[in-house]
Amino acid sequence: MIFVTGGAGFIGSNFVLDWLAQSIETVVNFDKLTYAGNLNNLASISDDPRHIFVQGDINDTALLSQLFEQYKPRAVVHFAAESHVDRSIHNPGAFVTTNVNGTFSLLEAARAYWNTLSGAERESFRFLHVSTDEVYGSLGADDAPFSETTPYAPNSPYSASKAASDHLVRSYHHTYGFPTLTTNCSNNYGGFHFPEKLIPLIISNARDGKALPIYGDGQQIRDWLYVGDHCTAIRRVLEAGRVGEVYNVGGWNEKANLEVVHTLCDILDKLTPKAAGSYRDQITYVQDRPGHDRRYAIDARKIERELGWKPAETFESGIAKTVQWYLDNQEWVRNVQSGDYQNWLEKNYASRDSKEGV
Ligand code: NAD
Ligand code: DAU
């Protein structure tokens, strides 16, 4: 079986659903269920005996050790993290606690377990660390995309904490020979994406007749990858990636934020037209994110060359599926918009009109 952390979050739950649809292997899904973790994402496999959910914190080394001993996984796939850049600006401590200390604690438990293995089990064990392109910093308009050898230059507390976790993973391979794999991926989008992030936020605000907040001039560029393609990339790296290596994963889809928002509005105008006017009329420019990275772009040639992975979706096909998913799953959206989510909106957006900022 495989041991997944953070499998109730956006990418993790897509990965678990995808895994069980493709493989006979059981998944132990270990997740703290923070505001971003949601068991509703996994409702379709609630009766599947191959899915074993355990609520817990990756900082709990003792619990992790007990679970490794009990389930004897052949691999760990590590998604669990605090993942939202804006939240890291308001509360960086949580990012250090989970992303740095938590990854350390998980590495320690996994290494201790790996040390008990021998022969083929020890040989084939893998620890796959899911990371981000944000560790490489920000690109200028004419810079080459991030490759696996681009020097690290994280700019937000989120990306700094992910960079620290990447360094720990790297060191465990270099020092102990621990069989790690690291993926650094670009911006994902798709179903089960929590509506604090740009694409699901714009879709739900548009539908609710609310402002569509564009930070700064809206010309920041992200390289968008459909979440299903990220899942296939992770499966492929787990299957055939070279131990100790890093693989950049991206969609070859660089888009400015404003272009993404325009695309979403245009799709919504077609699928669910307003009584009058366009969703574009709701676009509102708000104060920029402090330290906002201007451009990310991924050079994904290594994973294509070595492992034969390429994204299956274009931006056009993936974004159309995504909008349709949100229209078909409005109850899911309503459920995650209750409680703490409203406090977050107030905290992040209420002050953006004022000169003081966040
Ligand atoms: P998410 O915020 O949607 O989900 C994170 C999950 O981790 C949640 O289920 C949460 O409950 C769980 N979690 C948080 N703290 C935990 C802890 N201390 N112990 C156990 N579980 C904990 O995140 P996501 O967008 O699905 O991202 C998953 C991973 O992929 C992260 O490591 C992120 O850095 C990385 N990543 C994300 C993107 C993206 O575009 N979303 C792109 C590249 C890489
Ligand atoms: O690049 C990979 C990263 O992508 C992941 O590591 C992160 O976990 C993930 O959250 C994402 O980070 P971004 O900061 O790029 O994603 P976000 O959806 O928050 O923002 C995308 C862009 O849209 C960014 O330039 C900020 C902008 N934005 C975002 C929000 C929430 C807005 O203009 N308005 C908004 O309200």
XYZ file of N, CA and C in Angstrom, residues 9-119:
333
model
N -7.034 17.295 0.892
C -6.948 18.635 0.299
C -7.238 18.584 -1.195
N -6.967 19.676 -1.857
C -7.298 19.798 -3.283
C -6.559 18.748 -4.123
N -5.248 18.842 -4.183
C -4.513 17.932 -5.077
C -4.500 16.520 -4.493
N -4.324 16.441 -3.160
C -4.262 15.128 -2.514
C -5.523 14.314 -2.749
N -6.697 14.950 -2.641
C -7.926 14.163 -2.830
C -8.081 13.768 -4.300
N -7.712 14.656 -5.217
C -7.727 14.267 -6.637
C -6.797 13.079 -6.867
N -5.634 13.123 -6.190
C -4.655 12.036 -6.360
C -5.206 10.708 -5.830
N -5.812 10.751 -4.643
C -6.331 9.521 -4.036
C -7.455 8.931 -4.905
N -8.347 9.792 -5.378
C -9.452 9.307 -6.232
C -8.898 8.680 -7.515
N -7.937 9.366 -8.082
C -7.295 8.917 -9.306
C -6.562 7.590 -9.080
N -5.861 7.514 -7.953
C -5.081 6.312 -7.630
C -6.001 5.089 -7.545
N -7.108 5.258 -6.808
C -7.996 4.117 -6.599
C -8.742 3.745 -7.882
N -8.849 4.708 -8.799
C -9.485 4.392 -10.089
C -8.525 3.632 -11.007
N -7.203 3.751 -10.728
C -6.212 3.164 -11.648
C -5.538 1.922 -11.102
N -5.570 1.757 -9.766
C -4.688 0.774 -9.147
C -5.480 -0.079 -8.162
N -4.978 -1.277 -7.884
C -5.647 -2.112 -6.888
C -5.061 -1.860 -5.498
N -4.033 -1.013 -5.440
C -3.293 -0.828 -4.184
C -4.048 0.064 -3.199
N -4.018 -0.307 -1.929
C -4.675 0.463 -0.869
C -3.927 1.764 -0.601
N -4.689 2.795 -0.200
C -4.102 4.083 0.197
C -4.426 4.338 1.665
N -3.399 4.598 2.462
C -3.616 5.140 3.804
C -3.521 6.650 3.650
N -4.604 7.328 3.990
C -4.697 8.776 3.763
C -4.622 9.480 5.117
N -3.503 10.170 5.347
C -3.231 10.781 6.653
C -3.373 12.297 6.516
N -4.336 12.869 7.222
C -4.622 14.297 7.018
C -5.137 14.893 8.333
N -4.696 16.094 8.623
C -5.102 16.766 9.864
C -6.523 17.312 9.779
N -7.022 17.461 8.558
C -8.313 18.126 8.311
C -8.297 19.542 8.863
N -7.379 20.342 8.350
C -7.393 21.784 8.612
C -8.571 22.366 7.822
N -8.686 23.688 7.787
C -9.755 24.318 7.000
C -9.717 23.829 5.547
N -8.525 23.435 5.063
C -8.371 23.054 3.645
C -8.650 21.580 3.388
N -8.759 20.796 4.449
C -9.009 19.366 4.282
C -10.506 19.094 4.365
N -10.999 18.226 3.504
C -12.452 18.076 3.400
C -12.792 16.641 3.017
N -13.418 15.929 3.948
C -13.746 14.527 3.657
C -14.829 14.400 2.594
N -15.581 15.480 2.358
C -16.579 15.431 1.270
C -15.904 15.164 -0.078
N -14.635 15.584 -0.205
C -13.916 15.338 -1.467
C -13.804 13.843 -1.746
N -13.872 13.055 -0.660
C -13.618 11.622 -0.772
C -14.898 10.811 -0.611
N -16.043 11.507 -0.689
C -17.327 10.838 -0.442
C -17.536 9.648 -1.388
N -17.062 9.785 -2.621
C -17.320 8.716 -3.599
C -16.559 7.434 -3.279
N -15.573 7.489 -2.365
C -14.839 6.251 -2.015
C -15.037 5.906 -0.537
N -16.098 6.472 0.067
C -16.282 6.256 1.503
C -16.509 4.772 1.844
N -17.004 3.989 0.886
C -17.236 2.565 1.165
C -16.138 1.671 0.585
N -15.114 2.283 0.040
C -14.061 1.491 -0.604
C -13.051 1.038 0.450
N -12.923 -0.269 0.669
C -11.999 -0.742 1.720
C -10.538 -0.449 1.408
N -10.251 -0.056 0.166
C -8.854 0.276 -0.171
C -8.479 1.686 0.266
N -9.437 2.431 0.830
C -9.123 3.769 1.336
C -9.217 3.766 2.853
N -8.080 3.985 3.509
C -8.057 4.005 4.973
C -7.705 5.427 5.390
N -8.670 6.127 5.986
C -8.413 7.513 6.387
C -8.008 7.578 7.863
N -6.934 8.311 8.135
C -6.514 8.536 9.523
C -6.330 10.034 9.720
N -7.044 10.586 10.710
C -6.859 12.009 10.995
C -5.652 12.177 11.912
N -4.715 13.031 11.487
C -3.532 13.240 12.315
C -2.658 14.333 11.733
N -1.693 14.746 12.547
C -0.801 15.861 12.198
C 0.570 15.295 11.820
N 1.143 15.783 10.735
C 2.468 15.269 10.332
C 3.551 15.636 11.343
N 3.232 16.489 12.299
C 4.196 16.746 13.376
C 4.185 15.642 14.437
N 3.258 14.726 14.343
C 3.124 13.667 15.349
C 3.951 12.450 14.914
N 5.240 12.506 15.192
C 6.152 11.437 14.741
C 5.761 10.083 15.318
N 5.316 10.087 16.582
C 4.973 8.805 17.221
C 3.812 8.130 16.490
N 2.784 8.914 16.166
C 1.633 8.345 15.453
C 2.059 7.861 14.064
N 2.877 8.660 13.390
C 3.335 8.263 12.054
C 4.112 6.946 12.134
N 4.985 6.844 13.126
C 5.799 5.616 13.267
C 4.904 4.415 13.507
N 3.907 4.611 14.346
C 2.975 3.519 14.637
C 2.244 3.080 13.356
N 1.832 4.070 12.554
C 1.093 3.745 11.314
C 1.994 3.068 10.288
N 3.244 3.518 10.188
C 4.175 2.881 9.239
C 4.379 1.419 9.625
N 4.541 1.202 10.935
C 4.740 -0.151 11.453
C 3.513 -1.020 11.151
N 2.334 -0.424 11.362
C 1.080 -1.166 11.181
C 0.812 -1.485 9.707
N 0.984 -0.486 8.834
C 0.551 -0.663 7.441
C 1.679 -1.037 6.472
N 2.912 -0.809 6.880
C 4.071 -1.175 6.062
C 3.950 -0.683 4.608
N 3.824 0.629 4.413
C 3.681 1.144 3.044
C 4.962 0.943 2.230
N 4.775 0.851 0.914
C 5.952 0.760 0.036
C 6.427 2.153 -0.392
N 5.543 3.157 -0.132
C 5.901 4.524 -0.532
C 5.109 5.530 0.293
N 5.701 6.717 0.453
C 5.002 7.862 1.049
C 4.882 8.929 -0.030
N 3.681 9.473 -0.199
C 3.503 10.607 -1.122
C 3.039 11.776 -0.263
N 3.866 12.804 -0.186
C 3.692 13.859 0.823
C 3.123 15.146 0.210
N 1.800 15.308 0.393
C 1.131 16.533 -0.061
C 0.903 17.522 1.083
N 0.774 17.024 2.317
C 0.272 17.870 3.413
C 1.100 19.146 3.552
N 0.404 20.268 3.578
C 1.086 21.558 3.711
C 0.042 22.642 3.966
N 0.502 23.744 4.498
C -0.250 24.990 4.371
C 0.115 25.510 2.995
N -0.893 25.862 2.185
C -0.604 26.072 0.760
C -0.950 27.451 0.201
N -1.567 28.332 1.000
C -2.024 29.591 0.400
C -1.088 30.764 0.721
N -0.548 31.367 -0.327
C 0.434 32.455 -0.174
C -0.139 33.595 0.676
N -1.376 33.997 0.415
C -1.944 35.133 1.179
C -2.048 34.800 2.661
N -2.411 33.550 2.968
C -2.478 33.173 4.394
C -1.087 33.202 5.011
N -0.069 32.875 4.218
C 1.299 32.870 4.770
C 1.769 34.277 5.101
N 1.153 35.267 4.452
C 1.510 36.656 4.745
C 0.879 37.079 6.074
N -0.328 36.586 6.327
C -1.007 36.927 7.583
C -0.506 36.099 8.762
N -0.126 34.846 8.504
C 0.189 33.937 9.612
C 1.333 32.989 9.220
N 2.558 33.523 9.098
C 3.662 32.691 8.610
C 4.014 31.528 9.529
N 3.738 31.675 10.825
C 4.134 30.627 11.782
C 3.541 29.274 11.443
N 2.276 29.276 11.008
C 1.621 28.000 10.682
C 2.352 27.298 9.538
N 2.967 28.081 8.655
C 3.652 27.505 7.487
C 4.973 26.859 7.905
N 5.651 27.506 8.868
C 6.890 26.902 9.371
C 6.544 25.621 10.123
N 5.495 25.699 10.950
C 5.125 24.530 11.762
C 4.801 23.326 10.878
N 3.942 23.514 9.894
C 3.548 22.349 9.080
C 4.569 22.034 7.986
N 4.937 23.046 7.218
C 5.731 22.748 6.023
C 7.181 22.388 6.363
N 7.733 23.062 7.383
C 9.134 22.777 7.722
C 9.201 21.697 8.814
N 8.650 22.025 10.002
C 8.744 21.057 11.104
C 7.997 19.767 10.768
N 6.833 19.910 10.132
C 6.025 18.728 9.816
C 6.744 17.821 8.820
N 7.353 18.418 7.805
C 8.083 17.594 6.822
C 9.273 16.915 7.497
N 9.922 17.643 8.401
C 11.042 17.052 9.147
C 10.576 15.836 9.953
N 9.466 16.033 10.660
C 8.945 14.952 11.504
C 8.544 13.737 10.660
N 7.929 13.998 9.519
C 7.532 12.913 8.609
C 8.773 12.193 8.061
N 9.786 12.976 7.690
C 11.028 12.369 7.184
C 11.652 11.472 8.247
N 11.645 11.939 9.488
C 12.247 11.150 10.562
C 11.500 9.831 10.748
N 10.178 9.915 10.780
C 9.392 8.688 10.975
C 9.586 7.742 9.781
N 9.600 8.305 8.583
C 9.723 7.464 7.380
C 11.120 6.849 7.294
N 12.128 7.612 7.667
C 13.502 7.073 7.620
C 13.683 5.949 8.644
N 13.120 6.153 9.840
C 13.225 5.108 10.871
C 12.536 3.829 10.387
N 11.397 3.986 9.749
C 10.685 2.811 9.213
C 11.504 2.148 8.102
N 12.034 2.968 7.205
C 12.826 2.443 6.075
C 14.037 1.654 6.586
N 14.594 2.126 7.720
C 15.750 1.436 8.295
C 15.410 0.049 8.820
N 14.121 -0.209 9.034
C 13.735 -1.553 9.491
C 13.546 -2.509 8.308
N 13.523 -1.941 7.091
C 13.275 -2.781 5.908
C 14.583 -3.401 5.425
N 14.459 -4.477 4.681
C 15.661 -5.070 4.088
C 15.318 -5.600 2.698
N 16.354 -5.937 1.973
C 16.180 -6.582 0.665
C 15.356 -5.754 -0.301
